[in-house]
Each structure stands twice: as C-alpha cells, then as structure tokens.
XYZ file of C-alpha atoms in Angstrom:
602
model
C -20.885 65.406 -3.309
C -24.834 66.830 -4.861
C -27.524 67.180 -2.336
C -31.967 67.124 -2.847
C -34.136 66.920 -1.140
C -37.895 66.469 -2.086
C -41.078 66.086 0.315
C -43.896 64.785 -0.969
C -47.206 63.231 1.275
C -46.731 59.920 3.203
C -48.065 57.217 0.669
C -49.723 55.267 3.281
C -51.252 58.292 4.914
C -51.565 61.626 3.556
C -51.443 63.572 6.789
C -48.119 63.188 6.935
C -45.509 64.703 4.908
C -42.059 63.298 3.759
C -39.059 64.887 3.124
C -36.486 62.830 1.572
C -32.297 63.602 1.056
C -30.513 61.481 -1.262
C -26.349 62.488 -2.130
C -23.550 61.098 -4.188
C -20.294 61.439 -3.290
C -17.458 60.884 -5.937
C -14.342 60.661 -4.343
C -10.809 61.523 -6.411
C -7.048 59.851 -4.809
C -6.460 62.071 -2.222
C -3.056 61.075 -1.176
C -4.360 57.804 1.365
C -6.777 60.117 2.861
C -9.797 59.114 0.951
C -11.512 57.203 4.096
C -10.762 61.342 5.745
C -12.763 62.897 2.624
C -15.550 60.708 4.191
C -15.652 60.882 7.101
C -15.438 64.384 5.887
C -18.664 64.492 3.028
C -20.758 62.690 6.494
C -20.446 64.894 8.447
C -21.830 67.584 5.897
C -24.608 65.976 4.123
C -25.867 65.156 8.783
C -25.275 68.496 9.260
C -27.066 69.719 5.362
C -30.176 67.141 7.011
C -29.852 69.469 10.621
C -30.065 72.092 9.423
C -33.093 71.168 6.953
C -35.021 69.824 9.635
C -34.815 73.862 11.673
C -36.086 74.761 7.893
C -38.965 72.228 8.415
C -40.054 73.831 11.848
C -39.185 77.154 11.159
C -42.324 77.830 7.975
C -44.330 74.444 10.582
C -44.305 77.265 13.318
C -45.071 80.636 11.131
C -48.088 78.233 9.773
C -49.885 78.289 13.769
C -48.549 81.328 14.309
C -50.850 83.031 10.920
C -53.898 80.996 12.847
C -53.294 78.330 9.681
C -54.162 74.759 10.932
C -54.709 72.667 7.229
C -52.683 72.877 4.354
C -53.964 71.142 1.444
C -51.553 69.042 -0.552
C -50.636 70.195 -3.955
C -51.716 68.537 -7.186
C -51.454 69.822 -10.519
C -55.072 68.444 -12.071
C -57.567 71.610 -12.387
C -59.827 69.545 -10.252
C -57.935 70.882 -6.530
C -59.229 69.486 -2.873
C -61.522 71.264 -1.169
C -59.489 73.984 0.425
C -62.172 74.318 3.689
C -60.611 74.437 6.717
C -60.616 71.938 9.626
C -59.829 71.229 12.809
C -57.221 69.105 12.818
C -53.436 70.029 13.594
C -50.436 70.348 11.790
C -48.915 67.194 12.691
C -45.306 67.397 15.189
C -42.378 67.625 13.598
C -41.335 64.165 14.961
C -44.339 62.373 13.765
C -43.342 64.889 10.035
C -40.083 63.686 9.958
C -39.706 60.241 11.608
C -40.184 58.131 8.140
C -37.760 59.356 6.553
C -34.680 61.161 8.023
C -32.674 59.246 10.962
C -33.842 60.786 13.928
C -35.311 59.527 16.630
C -39.489 59.020 16.659
C -39.311 59.365 20.048
C -37.642 62.261 21.199
C -39.452 65.384 21.511
C -38.471 68.581 20.319
C -40.151 71.580 20.586
C -41.401 73.495 18.506
C -41.594 77.294 20.378
C -39.021 79.237 19.583
C -36.276 81.935 21.548
C -38.543 84.733 20.443
C -40.660 84.080 23.108
C -37.929 84.367 25.404
C -37.320 88.092 24.359
C -39.757 89.463 27.713
C -37.489 88.807 30.713
C -39.076 88.130 34.622
C -37.757 90.191 37.267
C -36.293 86.783 37.988
C -34.037 86.059 35.096
C -31.859 88.513 36.496
C -28.382 89.165 36.965
C -26.624 91.663 39.325
C -24.688 94.380 36.805
C -21.578 94.624 38.525
C -21.763 91.112 38.658
C -22.124 91.014 35.002
C -19.520 93.650 33.789
C -16.447 91.417 35.949
C -16.760 88.251 35.594
C -19.182 87.091 32.329
C -18.494 90.344 29.298
C -22.080 92.205 28.048
C -25.069 90.764 27.783
C -28.256 91.465 26.504
C -31.791 91.145 28.156
C -32.135 88.123 25.994
C -28.382 86.568 26.769
C -28.660 87.294 30.710
C -32.266 85.754 30.168
C -30.976 82.025 28.389
C -28.639 81.809 31.150
C -30.408 81.818 34.356
C -33.051 79.209 32.841
C -30.386 77.055 31.128
C -28.433 77.503 35.014
C -31.425 77.116 36.443
C -32.594 73.617 34.310
C -29.182 72.290 35.400
C -29.541 73.311 38.748
C -33.982 71.197 39.039
C -32.900 68.233 36.865
C -29.404 67.805 35.917
C -27.129 65.424 38.484
C -23.837 66.184 39.398
C -21.674 69.118 40.187
C -23.593 72.509 38.105
C -21.047 74.286 36.382
C -20.088 78.103 36.400
C -21.896 80.763 35.039
C -18.860 81.400 32.385
C -18.857 78.629 31.572
C -22.187 77.900 30.857
C -21.712 81.066 28.236
C -19.570 79.388 26.401
C -21.776 76.697 24.820
C -24.397 79.510 24.789
C -22.016 82.042 22.331
C -21.339 78.317 20.678
C -25.266 78.406 19.046
C -26.504 81.563 19.273
C -27.828 81.650 22.835
C -30.496 78.547 20.387
C -31.958 77.595 24.045
C -32.030 73.886 23.057
C -28.423 73.699 20.787
C -27.166 74.724 23.698
C -28.873 72.686 26.800
C -28.311 69.342 24.271
C -24.484 70.148 23.754
C -24.055 71.082 27.493
C -25.613 68.206 28.444
C -23.411 65.917 26.666
C -20.082 67.074 26.890
C -21.289 67.177 31.466
C -22.504 63.222 31.393
C -18.478 63.313 29.148
C -16.443 64.682 31.768
C -18.111 62.948 34.021
C -17.697 59.303 33.010
C -13.544 60.287 32.384
C -13.683 62.173 35.296
C -11.896 65.435 33.748
C -13.145 67.375 36.983
C -9.715 66.227 38.189
C -7.844 66.646 35.040
C -4.938 67.714 36.399
C -4.680 66.542 39.597
C -4.663 63.284 38.194
C -2.850 62.895 34.753
C 1.006 63.268 35.077
C 2.904 64.622 31.619
C 4.988 61.913 30.370
C 8.714 62.922 30.326
C 8.431 62.411 25.926
C 5.868 64.949 26.603
C 7.459 67.059 28.583
C 10.895 67.023 25.940
C 9.070 66.647 23.105
C 5.814 67.926 22.568
C 6.862 71.546 21.254
C 3.632 73.367 23.142
C 3.621 75.389 26.473
C 1.750 78.646 28.616
C 4.117 82.288 27.361
C 3.036 85.155 29.256
C -0.642 86.985 28.194
C -1.853 88.601 25.207
C -2.721 92.376 25.037
C -5.778 92.749 25.963
C -4.574 89.676 28.636
C -5.456 86.526 27.788
C -3.763 83.679 28.345
C -1.306 83.483 25.678
C 0.160 79.275 24.391
C 2.509 79.636 21.811
C 2.756 75.744 19.609
C 6.099 75.309 17.327
C 3.761 72.292 15.682
C 6.883 72.337 13.006
C 9.743 70.890 15.286
C 7.401 68.288 16.659
C 7.898 64.387 15.521
C 4.609 63.437 15.380
C 4.892 60.432 13.861
C 7.769 59.324 16.923
C 4.896 61.062 19.835
C 2.094 59.067 18.280
C 4.055 56.139 18.160
C 6.277 56.553 21.979
C 2.799 57.291 23.802
C -0.420 56.303 21.059
C -3.621 58.684 20.397
C -5.281 57.864 23.866
C -2.340 59.750 25.785
C -0.852 62.548 23.209
C -5.515 63.380 23.388
C -5.783 63.733 27.683
C -2.378 65.183 27.118
C -4.343 68.410 25.172
C -7.742 67.558 27.166
C -5.518 68.736 30.674
C -3.157 71.524 28.633
C -7.418 72.685 28.099
C -8.039 71.989 32.033
C -5.072 74.459 31.955
C -6.451 77.267 29.953
C -9.612 77.668 31.758
C -8.049 77.549 35.148
C -5.665 80.685 33.706
C -9.486 82.540 32.492
C -9.726 83.211 35.681
C -6.295 84.516 37.194
C -6.404 86.318 34.515
C -10.000 88.439 34.624
C -8.812 88.162 39.035
C -5.977 89.587 38.323
C -6.797 92.317 34.891
C -10.215 92.868 37.011
C -12.467 92.004 33.901
C -13.333 88.927 32.524
C -11.419 86.936 30.437
C -13.185 83.906 29.263
C -10.375 82.639 26.451
C -7.179 82.190 25.088
C -4.610 82.787 22.299
C -3.404 80.586 20.629
C 0.639 81.096 18.558
C 1.225 78.052 15.758
C 4.037 77.832 14.472
C 4.281 76.368 11.570
C 8.510 77.131 10.601
C 9.551 72.604 9.105
C 6.116 71.998 8.312
C 6.728 69.557 5.844
C 4.888 66.700 4.130
C 6.686 63.139 7.039
C 3.950 66.308 9.227
C 1.080 64.563 7.035
C 1.371 60.798 7.859
C -1.735 59.563 8.442
C -1.642 58.122 11.753
C -0.851 61.867 14.055
C -3.389 62.833 11.412
C -5.918 60.170 11.591
C -5.155 61.281 16.060
C -5.333 65.471 15.791
C -8.606 65.484 13.699
C -10.104 63.343 17.010
C -8.523 65.549 19.148
C -10.178 68.683 17.012
C -12.979 67.041 17.395
C -12.728 66.051 20.808
C -11.779 69.605 21.810
C -14.859 71.310 20.095
C -17.453 69.439 21.667
C -16.220 69.967 25.152
C -14.965 73.528 25.198
C -16.186 75.727 23.266
C -14.694 79.634 22.834
C -12.500 78.525 24.352
C -10.480 80.320 21.858
C -10.139 84.129 21.121
C -7.556 84.165 18.264
C -5.219 81.364 16.720
C -2.188 83.218 15.079
C -0.589 81.250 12.211
C 3.185 81.710 11.378
C 5.286 80.636 9.083
C 2.756 78.053 6.866
C 4.701 76.600 4.321
C 3.745 75.306 1.074
C 2.521 72.684 2.258
C 0.265 73.453 4.766
C -2.676 74.259 2.520
C -2.958 69.538 2.029
C -3.453 70.022 6.665
C -6.140 72.522 6.246
C -7.800 70.418 3.834
C -8.290 68.165 5.858
C -9.006 69.671 9.557
C -10.306 72.346 9.129
C -14.469 70.765 8.043
C -13.454 69.385 11.483
C -13.517 73.196 13.549
C -16.708 75.137 14.057
C -17.073 78.080 11.157
C -17.561 80.335 14.178
C -13.318 79.747 14.938
C -12.522 78.806 11.814
C -13.079 82.480 11.925
C -10.584 83.187 15.084
C -7.719 82.082 12.470
C -5.214 84.453 11.590
C -2.550 82.385 8.873
C 0.517 84.401 8.060
C 2.728 83.327 4.626
C 6.338 83.387 4.863
C 7.595 86.087 7.286
C 4.249 88.169 7.194
C 3.570 88.590 11.043
C 5.966 91.529 11.438
C 4.475 93.753 9.132
C 1.623 95.684 9.450
C -1.445 93.621 11.172
C 0.221 91.198 12.008
C 2.315 89.879 15.386
C 2.606 93.364 17.244
C -1.253 93.997 17.147
C -2.197 91.345 19.124
C 1.242 90.399 21.847
C 3.663 92.804 22.741
C 6.792 93.351 21.739
C 8.319 92.612 25.499
C 7.180 89.662 25.006
C 7.248 88.121 21.557
C 9.519 84.670 22.089
C 13.441 85.283 20.366
C 12.792 82.366 17.832
C 9.902 85.246 16.423
C 12.456 87.755 16.980
C 11.714 88.813 20.317
C 13.753 89.217 23.501
C 11.362 87.523 25.783
C 12.948 83.529 25.898
C 10.441 81.037 25.295
C 10.826 78.037 27.487
C 8.210 76.080 25.257
C 10.481 73.246 23.804
C 12.515 72.997 20.357
C 11.167 69.669 19.959
C 13.321 67.545 17.577
C 13.155 63.699 16.487
C 11.750 61.450 19.536
C 14.038 58.461 19.825
C 13.647 55.178 18.518
C 14.113 53.587 22.200
C 11.135 55.102 23.830
C 9.056 53.576 20.720
C 6.209 51.523 22.083
C 5.277 48.344 20.213
C 2.149 46.903 19.171
C 0.967 45.163 22.156
C 1.802 47.320 24.564
C -0.861 49.922 22.248
C -2.485 47.524 22.409
C -2.962 46.996 25.612
C -4.049 50.298 26.620
C -7.465 49.793 23.702
C -5.642 52.499 21.957
C -5.334 51.837 18.410
C -2.610 50.610 16.374
C -0.097 52.862 14.822
C 0.092 50.155 12.188
C -3.539 49.644 11.894
C -3.932 48.434 8.255
C -1.719 50.589 7.264
C 2.010 49.439 7.655
C 3.364 45.450 7.518
C 6.196 44.054 8.461
C 8.508 41.858 6.543
C 11.634 39.999 7.291
C 15.221 40.942 5.314
C 17.888 38.117 5.395
C 21.220 37.458 4.478
C 21.148 36.502 0.857
C 17.150 37.226 1.304
C 16.345 40.591 0.853
C 12.387 41.924 -0.034
C 10.972 42.899 -2.276
C 7.350 44.032 -3.213
C 6.058 44.911 -7.224
C 3.643 47.380 -8.002
C 3.142 47.670 -11.154
C 2.368 51.159 -13.337
C -0.095 51.879 -15.855
C 0.513 55.409 -16.112
C 3.800 56.913 -16.437
C 4.447 60.725 -14.718
C 2.863 58.361 -11.976
C 3.872 59.330 -8.137
C 5.899 56.328 -5.799
C 5.732 56.872 -2.198
C 7.379 54.955 1.296
C 7.371 55.084 4.106
C 9.222 52.595 6.709
C 11.691 52.154 9.667
C 14.202 49.799 10.064
C 13.298 48.349 12.931
C 16.917 45.788 13.386
C 19.067 45.048 11.762
C 20.791 47.922 8.457
C 19.590 47.506 5.189
C 20.530 48.535 1.651
C 16.533 51.003 0.032
C 16.854 49.826 -3.604
C 14.215 50.413 -6.635
C 14.467 48.956 -9.879
C 12.757 48.867 -12.877
C 11.402 46.019 -15.548
C 9.086 45.875 -18.324
C 8.595 42.615 -16.908
C 6.177 40.988 -14.906
C 8.029 39.510 -12.227
C 6.941 35.552 -10.981
C 5.169 35.627 -7.543
C 6.989 32.915 -5.612
C 7.040 29.174 -6.735
C 7.578 26.088 -5.176
C 11.434 25.068 -5.005
C 12.079 20.890 -6.825
C 15.277 21.176 -4.333
C 13.243 21.544 -1.133
C 9.684 21.386 -2.024
C 9.035 25.325 -0.543
C 8.107 28.620 -1.880
C 10.645 31.311 -1.381
C 8.674 33.061 -0.254
C 9.323 32.512 3.665
C 7.075 33.437 6.174
C 8.898 33.548 9.899
C 7.455 35.058 14.249
C 9.106 37.964 12.716
C 7.017 38.993 8.880
C 7.120 37.501 5.827
C 9.925 37.079 3.740
C 8.814 37.862 -0.354
C 10.824 37.390 -3.787
C 10.140 38.485 -6.693
C 13.607 39.082 -8.508
C 14.218 35.567 -10.798
C 17.227 34.344 -9.765
C 18.525 34.156 -13.581
C 17.362 38.087 -14.262
C 20.331 40.082 -15.142
C 20.341 43.532 -13.487
C 20.417 45.582 -16.821
C 19.287 43.624 -19.252
C 15.937 41.825 -17.583
C 15.328 44.863 -15.053
C 17.365 48.382 -13.915
C 18.049 50.609 -11.378
C 16.471 53.851 -10.750
C 17.598 55.116 -8.070
C 20.461 55.118 -6.028
C 20.786 52.772 -3.331
C 20.355 54.379 -0.191
C 22.044 52.944 2.839
C 19.770 52.554 6.084
C 20.449 52.027 9.588
C 18.789 50.897 12.499
C 16.383 52.470 13.982
C 15.605 54.900 10.427
C 12.772 56.728 9.332
C 12.712 57.102 5.693
C 10.217 58.577 3.893
C 10.545 58.857 -0.421
C 9.185 59.243 -4.095
C 10.212 58.515 -7.477
C 7.909 60.385 -10.631
C 7.897 57.336 -12.792
C 9.282 57.899 -16.512
C 7.638 55.127 -17.823
C 5.071 51.814 -17.815
C 5.683 48.556 -16.288
C 6.574 46.903 -12.699
C 8.965 48.745 -10.617
C 9.904 46.919 -7.700
C 10.880 48.123 -4.294
C 13.823 45.616 -2.624
C 15.144 45.915 1.124
C 18.607 44.188 1.628
C 20.320 42.616 4.085
C 23.057 45.043 5.219
C 26.652 44.243 3.591
C 30.386 45.187 3.938
C 31.765 46.750 0.388
C 33.095 44.262 -1.902
C 30.929 40.888 -0.698
C 27.823 42.310 -1.804
C 27.095 40.101 -5.165
C 24.122 40.927 -7.156
C 22.776 37.227 -8.417
C 20.344 36.204 -6.063
C 21.468 32.691 -3.970
C 19.314 29.151 -4.524
C 16.816 28.733 -1.964
C 18.956 26.425 0.837
C 21.395 28.927 1.302
C 18.220 31.515 2.102
C 17.203 28.725 4.636
C 20.753 28.044 5.751
C 21.210 31.781 6.617
C 18.217 31.777 8.724
C 19.675 29.471 11.477
C 21.989 32.517 12.194
C 19.658 35.255 13.875
C 22.105 38.199 13.235
C 21.356 38.200 9.818
C 17.938 38.902 10.243
C 16.896 42.171 9.387
C 12.785 44.117 10.065
C 11.691 46.499 8.516
C 7.932 47.732 8.311
C 6.801 50.242 5.038
C 4.212 51.577 3.466
C 3.535 52.304 -0.415
C 1.672 53.757 -2.268
C 0.813 54.612 -6.118
C -0.484 58.758 -7.189
C -1.966 59.167 -9.722
C 0.042 61.561 -12.427
C -2.805 63.521 -12.568
C -3.985 63.825 -9.091
C -0.471 64.501 -8.673
C 0.138 67.038 -10.626
C -3.400 68.935 -9.607
C -2.536 68.939 -6.205
C 1.662 68.466 -5.391
C 2.598 70.822 -7.342
C 1.025 74.241 -5.282
C 3.074 72.117 -2.637
C 5.803 73.492 -3.090
C 7.976 74.221 0.155
C 12.186 74.361 0.984
C 11.039 73.519 3.958
C 9.246 69.947 3.173
C 11.895 69.043 -0.199
C 8.948 68.508 -2.302
C 10.067 71.384 -4.891
C 12.730 69.186 -6.597
C 9.870 66.539 -6.580
C 6.709 68.671 -8.442
C 9.407 70.871 -10.533
C 10.501 67.920 -12.091
C 6.303 66.669 -12.434
C 5.519 69.532 -14.784
C 8.397 68.894 -16.269
C 7.806 65.490 -17.115
C 11.077 65.549 -18.288
C 13.214 63.664 -15.983
C 12.125 61.549 -12.837
C 13.057 63.264 -9.075
C 12.509 61.531 -5.839
C 12.682 63.575 -2.248
C 14.063 61.062 0.313
C 14.529 62.561 4.101
C 15.030 60.763 7.713
C-alpha cells in the first residue's frame, strides 16, 4: 500500500491549506482473508492520517512559539509575494484540515502541548508513600498528568470515577499525552457504562460448554507477583465454541477474564506490598493447525482483540507463546496489526522446546508452578479441551435471535443429498498445481465424499421432458444440484482423483487437493449406501423424485470450498509445514509439482 501526502493552498481561500492523502492497495489471494487484509490496510491508512495531523500541529505550534504568524505561499516564480508581516494569525488546525481530512470540523483540538505541563503546581502532588505502594515510579510530569486527568473526570464525567491505577493505564498507553489518554479513557468509560461491565463478574454466568471446553484459566503468579493466565490455544476447538456459543458469548467470557485479572492485580498488590498493575499470559500452541484459521473464528478473535485493546490497555505485562508451530505465522500476520505496538513488544515467542533453555520459561515463572503439560511438576486445572460435541451446536436461527453474527455468514452453503441424487459443485481450474480446499459438516445422515476431474464442462441443471422439471431440486432443507450427466462413464468422460471418503452424521471435514491438470473438478456428496448396493450410474429424475418421499433417504451437508492459485499457494504455504497440522505432505507435493496430494482431517 502506498500513501502520498500533498499540501496545497485552497483555491477559494488562500489562508487555508489543504492536505490530501491518497492510497492504493493491491491485495493478492490470501486464503480467503482478503477482507481482513483490507481492514488492516484501512487501519494503517487511518493511523497515517492521524500521525500526519499530529506532525502538522507540532510545526504550527513551533511557529507560534517563535512568534511567526504568517508564512507566504511558496511559488517557483521570480516574482515572490510580499514578505511583509501581517497580524493575521495562523489558521487553527481544525480549519486547516476540515476540507480534506476526515476530521469533524466542529471538534475543537487544543493547540497546546504537554510541554506546558512540565512544571506542576503544589496541588499536583500525591503522597510519596501512596505512589510507591500502589502506583509505582512516577516522574513529576506523570504525577501531574494523573492528578489533572482525575480532577477533570471528577468535574465533567457523570458516573463512577475509576481508580488511579486504571487512569494510569490509559496515560501509559498514550505515553502520558493528556488529550489522547482522556479521549480513549472517556470512550472506554462510556462503553463500560453502556454494557454494565463494572457488574460483569457478578452478573455473568459462564455457560457449561465454556467451563468444559475453553482451555484457559488462572494459575498462581509469575516471579514478579503478576497473576498468571494460561491459555492452551492449540487444544481449543475454536470452531466448535463459536458454533455452540456465538461470538457475543465468547467476547463476554474474555471480558470477564480481563475483569478477573484486574481484581487479582489488586489482591496481589496487597499481598506483595508493591504495585502490580498487569498480568502475565502463557499461551501454549501445541496442536495449532490450519483448522484454527477457520474464518468465522478468526473474525471473532479479531473483534475480541479490538475490544480488549481499546478498554484494557497496559494490563498485559508479558505474553509467553510456547511451542509455536510453523502455521503460527499465518495467524500472527492476521492478528498482529490489531495489537498495539507497545503490547507487541511484550510478546516472547518460542518454537519447539526452546522455552526450556536459557532465556526461557524459568526466567519468568518459578519452577514449582510450571504446569505439568509443559514438563513441570505443578498440576494445572486448566481444561484440556477437546472437540465440542455437535449436539451442543446452535442453529443459525438461535444465534440470529440473540443478534449474534451467523457463523455461516456469506461463507457456507447448505445442500440436501438424497438416495440416488448426490449434490455436486463444479470448479474450473485454469492453472495446474492449484489447490482446491473444502470444509463441510454432515448435519444429517451419512454421506460419501468424492472428487472427480473432467476435461468437459458439466452442463448446468436442465429440464427433463419426462417430468417437466429441472434436475436441480429445491427443498426446505437446502438445494440439490446434479451436474454429472447420467450418460457419462466413469473412467472415460471423467475420472476419480481422490479416494472416496465416508463421513458419518455430525462429522466436520476439512481437506485440500493439489491439482495436476487444468479442467473441471467436481466435488460430490453422495448418499451412503451399504456395500454392494451402490451404483456408478445416476438414476432417472423420476426415480429421484420418488425417493424424496422417504425422509430416511435424505442427508444434509453444509459446505464451503475455495480455490487457491498455485503461485499464491507456493509462496505462502510451503513455509507453514507442520507435523501437527498435516500440511507437510501437501507443501512437499506443491513444491515438487510431481504429484497430487491431499489432506483430510476431522
């Protein structure tokens, strides 16, 4: 992405200066996360605009301090304009920017800086023992900022005034810039009031599915007395939790964890006799694989990060990421732009078992409290996770009634599979060695999944003169589309490129196939019949319609499929081989271009 700031005099008023910024964005295929990448780019663009405004204000203030009230317009002409000094003041910043930058004209931005606050008054003082006991080391400027921001809240803010420790977190998050800290603090206080966050620990009851399958929990403290939170993310069934609970419940659970962390910090401050304002988080990624990059799950994660970053700044003292597999860079690429730069500096990432050596876990956590699953002797009560039972999944209607984003939003499609009437999806492949990916759930009945290749394009559903209907059958339970012509012969008109996979009701399947030839690839879900009763020939349409009358001959699948170009795949996936993710075989085949390979996990 390229950004070019340009300044010029306004054509209708020479006393105004216009500052324009333009950006161009070229997004390559990125495993279906193109919209997320676009959001990241817009976030960076907005940050650039904000930084540009700060630089402009800084130099305007410098000019005012030097007594310069007028700067003649630059011109390449030899006839320079008169340099006589006028008494007209320099334009205020909002007036300067209101025409070109996305800043509300009515907003008043103070011209003063924090430089004037370096000399505090006698009232801008706190008891030295109180600071040492509860707040930590503060410079006179920092102490003054805390006092004045607290006074401003008492005078202007309606509602509960946060404690000094809480105010101090927002000041530290903005390097003690009063205006910036006040802005984000007020937004957060409004948010807390709107969602009754102050009462979350008393009112929120964690659903049983979270207690059983959310692989996180508090575990003693680190060497500095900070509360220690352990998250076994690699063992967590993120897809199952999102589908069983929805995005809103997961967000509230994470907020309750943060509220509990604040409470534990206060308790540890009393126990250890020194200020403890943040906690340590240990994230174990053992078991992390491509399944964790399920897009609705990543979408929920990004929303959680944004909410936590905005309302709990400077609460994370250190983040220890252990046993990071090679698939981790993809997840990090997606989430890191949404994490504050100061927070990212607190991340320590260890791959494999490197955490056991010098500079590893023992530098931050006492040996006596290292969890047993990390080689320690301390029994950890954090749940081990596992797959969330499909019986706990909630329907789209139930999630919609609670105003929670649908997990199937714009991604998944539903289809019915009947006895004698498979459902088929065709994908045209132009470049050999592309990658076909799929993700489907068997919601009802048992099905057999096939992948075929044909040089001929299957014809779209057509009318059958015998029944006067299309062979594409629409039912309340979903659509059924048949594309392989009943006159086609397997092995002659089309060929099988993946071994059949029998999938039981309730199973979730993800897979990939590296294509060898261009042409048309057909994904097929067929009704599972007993061995010996299956037929490779498709039945007539009237037989299909007759079979619809038997409810036990109907299955339902929910699926998503995507094609990744060979160039994009090789450039991204070969660096993500992982013995835990099952992609090492796939990456190897992609690099060698010699044979097709597939990965199927359940």
